[in-house]
């Protein structure tokens, strides 16, 4: 498969409602799409870098620069037998995993289309249906939060995650538990606490949360190991896990009992599979995190979630929870049982809507 051309596009998409986390509130997504042309097929990927460097140091701007000036010169015109070779080819560039994942995942889609098989199958996935959860942003009041959660449970979602920040954790969790004693409930702090907050976080233990996600520093595995010793609630790491060695350090130091895998954060399907396989060998369950992706990133998340050790519901929800209209056909739908049926069509299995993508495009660049 010879890599011939890449088209970068920045599209703007308005979220149905603002999404508030401990680090920012997002209402407009700037999304970098990557269309990779090879001599045998064309594939699509999405770079999950954000508008600001508040979740990770990457942004749409840094990713554009890294792809154009460093990744593309390595891949341009290159003949690869499989997209799985991409990660090693790009290893000379330190970090910038979201930029790498954008282009790497596009090549996986192209390879699967060339081989006329679903991407899930090419990755070695086995699940035909994946379990889904929702991630709910910080709300203005507990009443609004309860109403949101009720609506999502009614839609069938199997697990509820709420975002928390200092001063907005014990009370919302207590209210939710009072109202919904049996649901699978978890919280995500996005690094808003420090080890000195251990007594405060300990107050969440009585509410038997399935996990607390990334309470401490975005790159601080050691402190999470100290915290996990003091908590009954399992810690799940998100921001801290950038590759297989981070996963190993986290699991072997006892910094977490669960890992959230995001394609962008670890650098694409090959790297994600490495983290997945390591966790599987240690009996550490994983789930697929979300980055408010458009349908293209979402489709890649669905394919990745078919790997055997993705046993917990992911932040992979229906298109209609995010967008008035997605950019793929059909849109991603979630069943009343809170599952997504994995598509059987070749590649990512959803068709990018080119005319809609063009009309949303604010910037484009062709790399040849
Ligand atoms: O920490 O999981 C996170 C969104 C943007 C950045 C970080 C995170 C999130 C989410 C949203 O939780 C998950 C989704 O896409 O629904
Ligand atoms: Mg998270």
Coordinates of C-alpha atoms and ligand atoms in Angstrom, one line a residue:
X1 CA 0.0 0.0 0.0
X2 CA 1.7 3.2 -1.2
X3 CA 0.9 6.4 0.6
X4 CA 0.2 9.0 -2.0
X5 CA -1.5 12.0 -0.5
X6 CA -3.0 13.4 2.7
X7 CA -5.7 16.0 3.0
X8 CA -5.9 17.9 6.3
X9 CA -9.1 19.6 7.1
X10 CA -10.2 21.6 10.1
X11 CA -13.9 21.5 10.6
X12 CA -16.0 23.4 13.2
X13 CA -18.9 21.6 14.9
X14 CA -21.1 23.0 17.7
X15 CA -21.9 20.7 20.6
X16 CA -25.5 20.4 21.4
X17 CA -24.7 21.7 24.8
X18 CA -21.6 23.0 26.5
X19 CA -19.4 20.3 28.2
X20 CA -17.8 21.4 31.4
X21 CA -14.9 19.7 33.0
X22 CA -12.5 20.7 35.8
X23 CA -10.2 22.3 33.2
X24 CA -12.5 24.0 30.7
X25 CA -15.9 24.4 29.1
X26 CA -16.2 23.4 25.5
X27 CA -19.1 24.4 23.2
X28 CA -17.4 24.6 19.8
X29 CA -15.2 21.8 18.6
X30 CA -12.4 22.4 16.2
X31 CA -11.8 19.0 14.7
X32 CA -8.8 18.0 12.5
X33 CA -9.7 15.3 10.0
X34 CA -7.1 13.4 8.1
X35 CA -7.9 11.8 4.7
X36 CA -5.2 9.4 3.6
X37 CA -5.0 8.4 0.0
X38 CA -3.0 5.3 -0.9
X39 CA -2.7 3.6 -4.3
X40 CA -5.3 1.0 -3.2
X41 CA -7.8 2.8 -0.9
X42 CA -8.6 6.0 0.9
X43 CA -8.9 6.1 4.7
X44 CA -10.2 8.6 7.3
X45 CA -8.8 9.5 10.7
X46 CA -9.5 12.1 13.3
X47 CA -6.9 13.9 15.5
X48 CA -8.3 14.3 19.0
X49 CA -6.1 17.3 19.9
X50 CA -8.1 20.0 21.6
X51 CA -8.7 23.7 21.1
X52 CA -6.4 24.3 24.1
X53 CA -3.5 22.5 25.7
X54 CA -5.5 21.8 28.9
X55 CA -6.0 18.1 28.6
X56 CA -2.8 17.3 26.9
X57 CA -0.1 19.6 25.5
X58 CA -1.2 19.0 21.9
X59 CA -3.6 21.4 20.1
X60 CA -5.1 21.5 16.6
X61 CA -2.2 23.8 15.7
X62 CA 0.6 21.7 17.0
X63 CA -0.8 18.6 15.4
X64 CA -1.2 20.3 12.0
X65 CA 2.5 21.4 12.3
X66 CA 3.7 18.0 13.3
X67 CA 1.8 16.1 10.7
X68 CA 2.8 18.5 7.8
X69 CA 6.4 19.1 8.8
X70 CA 7.5 15.8 10.4
X71 CA 5.1 12.9 9.9
X72 CA 4.3 13.5 6.3
X73 CA 7.9 13.7 5.1
X74 CA 8.4 10.2 6.6
X75 CA 5.3 8.6 5.1
X76 CA 5.2 10.4 1.8
X77 CA 5.4 7.9 -1.1
X78 CA 6.2 5.1 1.2
X79 CA 5.2 1.5 0.4
X80 CA 3.9 -0.2 3.6
X81 CA 2.5 -3.8 3.8
X82 CA 0.3 -2.8 6.7
X83 CA -0.8 0.2 8.8
X84 CA 0.8 -1.6 11.7
X85 CA 4.2 -0.5 10.4
X86 CA 3.3 3.2 10.9
X87 CA 4.0 3.5 14.6
X88 CA 7.6 2.3 14.3
X89 CA 8.2 4.6 11.3
X90 CA 7.1 7.6 13.3
X91 CA 9.0 6.6 16.5
X92 CA 11.7 9.2 15.9
X93 CA 9.3 11.9 16.7
X94 CA 8.9 12.2 20.5
X95 CA 5.4 12.4 21.8
X96 CA 2.7 14.1 19.7
X97 CA 0.7 11.0 20.0
X98 CA -2.6 12.7 18.8
X99 CA -0.9 13.9 15.6
X100 CA 0.5 10.4 15.1
X101 CA -2.9 8.7 15.8
X102 CA -4.7 10.9 13.4
X103 CA -2.7 9.7 10.4
X104 CA -2.1 6.2 11.7
X105 CA -5.8 5.5 12.2
X106 CA -6.5 6.8 8.7
X107 CA -4.1 4.3 7.3
X108 CA -5.7 1.5 9.2
X109 CA -9.1 2.5 7.7
X110 CA -7.4 2.5 4.2
X111 CA -5.9 -1.0 4.8
X112 CA -9.2 -2.5 6.0
X113 CA -11.0 -1.0 2.9
X114 CA -8.3 -2.4 0.7
X115 CA -8.7 -5.8 2.3
X116 CA -12.4 -5.4 2.1
X117 CA -12.9 -6.2 5.8
X118 CA -14.3 -4.3 8.8
X119 CA -11.5 -2.5 10.7
X120 CA -12.6 -4.3 13.9
X121 CA -11.7 -7.6 12.3
X122 CA -8.4 -6.3 10.9
X123 CA -7.5 -5.2 14.5
X124 CA -8.3 -8.7 15.8
X125 CA -11.4 -7.6 17.7
X126 CA -14.0 -10.2 18.7
X127 CA -17.0 -8.3 20.2
X128 CA -19.9 -7.9 17.9
X129 CA -21.6 -5.3 20.1
X130 CA -20.0 -2.9 22.6
X131 CA -21.3 -1.7 25.9
X132 CA -21.8 2.1 26.2
X133 CA -21.7 4.7 29.0
X134 CA -22.1 8.4 29.1
X135 CA -19.8 11.2 30.3
X136 CA -21.8 14.0 31.9
X137 CA -20.2 17.5 32.3
X138 CA -20.4 19.5 35.5
X139 CA -23.9 20.9 35.9
X140 CA -25.1 24.2 37.4
X141 CA -27.2 22.4 40.0
X142 CA -27.7 19.0 41.5
X143 CA -31.3 19.0 40.2
X144 CA -30.1 19.4 36.6
X145 CA -27.5 16.7 37.1
X146 CA -30.2 14.2 38.4
X147 CA -32.4 15.1 35.5
X148 CA -29.6 14.5 33.0
X149 CA -28.7 11.2 34.5
X150 CA -32.3 10.0 34.6
X151 CA -32.6 10.8 30.9
X152 CA -29.4 8.8 29.9
X153 CA -30.5 5.8 32.0
X154 CA -33.8 5.9 30.3
X155 CA -32.1 5.9 27.0
X156 CA -30.4 2.6 28.1
X157 CA -26.8 3.6 28.8
X158 CA -25.1 1.0 31.1
X159 CA -22.8 3.3 33.1
X160 CA -22.8 7.0 34.2
X161 CA -19.7 9.0 34.6
X162 CA -19.9 12.5 36.0
X163 CA -17.2 15.1 35.9
X164 CA -16.1 16.5 39.3
X165 CA -13.9 19.3 40.6
X166 CA -12.9 20.5 44.1
X167 CA -16.0 21.3 46.0
X168 CA -18.3 19.6 43.5
X169 CA -17.8 16.0 44.3
X170 CA -19.2 14.6 47.5
X171 CA -22.6 16.3 47.3
X172 CA -23.4 15.4 43.7
X173 CA -22.3 11.8 44.2
X174 CA -24.3 11.5 47.4
X175 CA -27.4 12.9 45.7
X176 CA -27.0 10.5 42.7
X177 CA -26.5 7.5 44.9
X178 CA -29.6 8.4 47.0
X179 CA -31.7 8.5 43.8
X180 CA -30.1 5.7 41.9
X181 CA -28.6 3.1 44.4
X182 CA -27.9 0.4 41.8
X183 CA -26.4 2.0 38.8
X184 CA -22.8 1.7 37.7
X185 CA -21.6 5.2 38.7
X186 CA -18.1 6.7 38.4
X187 CA -16.4 10.1 38.5
X188 CA -13.7 11.8 36.5
X189 CA -11.6 14.6 38.0
X190 CA -9.3 15.3 35.1
X191 CA -6.3 15.9 37.5
X192 CA -8.1 18.6 39.6
X193 CA -6.8 17.3 43.0
X194 CA -3.5 16.7 44.8
X195 CA -2.4 14.0 47.3
X196 CA -3.3 16.4 50.1
X197 CA -7.0 15.9 49.1
X198 CA -6.8 12.2 50.0
X199 CA -9.1 12.6 53.0
X200 CA -11.7 14.4 50.8
X201 CA -11.5 11.7 48.1
X202 CA -11.8 9.1 50.8
X203 CA -15.3 10.5 51.5
X204 CA -16.4 9.0 48.2
X205 CA -15.6 5.5 49.3
X206 CA -19.1 4.9 50.9
X207 CA -20.8 5.4 47.6
X208 CA -19.2 2.3 46.0
X209 CA -18.3 4.0 42.8
X210 CA -17.0 1.7 40.1
X211 CA -13.9 3.9 39.8
X212 CA -12.5 7.4 40.2
X213 CA -10.8 8.5 37.0
X214 CA -7.5 10.5 37.0
X215 CA -7.8 12.4 40.3
X216 CA -4.2 13.6 40.5
X217 CA -1.5 15.1 38.2
X218 CA -1.7 14.5 34.5
X219 CA 1.7 12.9 34.4
X220 CA 2.1 11.7 38.0
X221 CA 1.8 7.9 38.3
X222 CA 3.7 7.8 41.6
X223 CA 1.2 10.0 43.5
X224 CA -1.7 7.9 42.2
X225 CA 0.0 4.8 43.7
X226 CA 0.2 6.6 47.1
X227 CA -3.5 7.6 46.8
X228 CA -4.7 4.1 45.7
X229 CA -3.3 2.7 49.0
X230 CA -5.6 4.9 50.9
X231 CA -8.8 4.4 48.9
X232 CA -11.2 1.5 48.5
X233 CA -12.5 3.0 45.3
X234 CA -10.5 1.7 42.3
X235 CA -8.5 4.4 40.5
X236 CA -8.7 4.5 36.7
X237 CA -5.9 6.3 34.9
X238 CA -6.6 8.4 31.8
X239 CA -4.2 11.4 31.3
X240 CA -1.2 9.5 32.8
X241 CA -1.1 6.6 30.3
X242 CA 0.7 7.6 27.1
X243 CA 2.1 4.2 26.1
X244 CA 2.7 0.6 27.2
X245 CA 5.5 1.5 29.6
X246 CA 3.2 4.0 31.4
X247 CA 0.6 1.2 31.7
X248 CA 3.2 -1.1 33.1
X249 CA 4.5 1.4 35.6
X250 CA 1.0 2.2 36.7
X251 CA -0.1 -1.4 37.1
X252 CA 3.0 -2.6 38.8
X253 CA 3.2 0.3 41.3
X254 CA -0.5 -0.2 42.1
X255 CA -1.4 3.3 40.8
X256 CA -4.6 2.1 39.3
X257 CA -6.8 -1.0 38.9
X258 CA -8.4 0.0 35.6
X259 CA -7.1 1.9 32.5
X260 CA -9.0 4.1 30.1
X261 CA -7.5 3.8 26.6
X262 CA -7.8 6.7 24.1
X263 CA -6.4 6.3 20.6
X264 CA -5.1 9.8 20.5
X265 CA -3.4 9.8 23.8
X266 CA -1.4 6.6 23.1
X267 CA -0.8 7.3 19.4
X268 CA -3.1 5.1 17.4
X269 CA -4.4 1.5 17.0
X270 CA -1.0 -0.2 17.2
X271 CA 0.0 1.5 20.4
X272 CA -3.6 1.1 21.8
X273 CA -3.4 -2.6 21.2
X274 CA -0.1 -2.8 23.1
X275 CA -1.6 -1.2 26.1
X276 CA -4.6 -3.4 25.8
X277 CA -2.6 -6.6 25.5
X278 CA -0.4 -5.7 28.5
X279 CA -3.5 -5.0 30.6
X280 CA -5.1 -8.2 29.5
X281 CA -2.0 -10.1 30.6
X282 CA -2.3 -8.5 34.1
X283 CA -6.1 -8.9 34.4
X284 CA -6.6 -5.2 34.4
X285 CA -9.8 -4.3 32.6
X286 CA -9.8 -1.4 30.1
X287 CA -12.4 0.7 28.5
X288 CA -12.5 3.2 25.6
X289 CA -12.4 6.9 26.6
X290 CA -13.9 9.7 24.5
X291 CA -12.7 13.1 23.3
X292 CA -15.9 14.6 22.1
X293 CA -15.1 13.1 18.7
X294 CA -17.1 13.5 15.5
X295 CA -18.4 10.3 13.9
X296 CA -15.0 9.5 12.3
X297 CA -13.1 9.4 15.6
X298 CA -16.1 7.6 17.2
X299 CA -16.0 4.9 14.5
X300 CA -12.4 4.2 15.2
X301 CA -13.2 4.0 19.0
X302 CA -15.9 1.5 18.2
X303 CA -13.5 -0.7 16.2
X304 CA -10.9 -0.5 19.0
X305 CA -13.5 -1.4 21.6
X306 CA -14.1 -4.8 20.0
X307 CA -10.7 -6.1 21.4
X308 CA -11.3 -8.8 24.0
X309 CA -10.2 -6.9 27.2
X310 CA -12.5 -3.9 26.6
X311 CA -14.9 -5.3 29.1
X312 CA -16.2 -2.1 30.8
X313 CA -18.6 0.3 29.1
X314 CA -16.8 3.1 27.3
X315 CA -17.4 6.8 26.8
X316 CA -18.7 5.9 23.3
X317 CA -22.1 7.3 23.0
X318 CA -24.6 8.0 20.2
X319 CA -23.9 10.8 17.7
X320 CA -27.1 12.5 18.8
X321 CA -25.7 13.1 22.3
X322 CA -23.1 15.5 20.8
X323 CA -24.2 16.8 17.4
X324 CA -27.4 18.0 15.7
X325 CA -26.0 16.3 12.7
X326 CA -22.9 14.1 12.5
X327 CA -20.5 13.9 9.6
X328 CA -21.0 10.2 8.9
X329 CA -23.7 8.0 7.4
X330 CA -25.4 6.3 9.1
X331 CA -24.9 8.1 12.5
X332 CA -23.8 6.1 15.5
X333 CA -26.8 4.7 17.4
X334 CA -27.1 3.1 20.8
X335 CA -29.7 0.4 21.4
X336 CA -32.2 0.4 24.3
X337 CA -29.8 -2.1 26.0
X338 CA -27.0 0.5 25.9
X339 CA -24.9 -1.1 23.2
X340 CA -23.6 -0.2 19.8
X341 CA -23.7 -2.9 17.1
X342 CA -20.3 -3.1 15.4
X343 CA -20.6 -2.2 11.7
X344 CA -19.9 -5.0 9.2
X345 CA -19.0 -2.8 6.3
X346 CA -15.3 -2.5 5.2
X347 CA -13.0 -0.1 7.1
X348 CA -14.5 2.1 9.8
X349 CA -17.9 1.0 8.5
X350 CA -19.5 4.4 8.4
X351 CA -19.3 6.6 5.3
X352 CA -17.9 10.2 5.7
X353 CA -20.4 12.7 4.3
X354 CA -18.1 14.6 2.0
X355 CA -20.4 17.4 1.1
X356 CA -21.2 18.1 4.7
X357 CA -17.5 17.9 5.7
X358 CA -16.7 20.4 2.9
X359 CA -19.3 22.8 4.1
X360 CA -18.0 22.7 7.7
X361 CA -14.3 23.1 6.6
X362 CA -12.5 26.2 7.7
X363 CA -9.1 25.3 6.6
X364 CA -7.6 22.6 4.4
X365 CA -4.2 21.6 3.2
X366 CA -3.1 19.0 0.7
X367 CA 0.1 17.1 1.3
X368 CA 1.5 15.4 -1.8
Ligands
LIG1 O1 -11.3 13.0 30.5 O2 -12.4 11.6 29.5 C1 -12.0 12.7 29.6 C2 -13.7 14.9 26.9 C3 -12.7 15.8 26.6 C4 -11.4 15.6 27.2 C5 -11.3 14.6 28.2 C6 -12.3 13.8 28.6 C7 -13.6 14.0 27.9 C8 -14.8 13.2 28.3 C9 -15.8 13.1 27.2 O3 -15.0 12.7 29.3 C10 -16.1 11.8 26.7 C11 -17.0 11.7 25.5 O4 -16.4 11.9 24.4 O5 -18.2 11.6 25.7
LIG2 MG1 -10.9 11.3 31.6

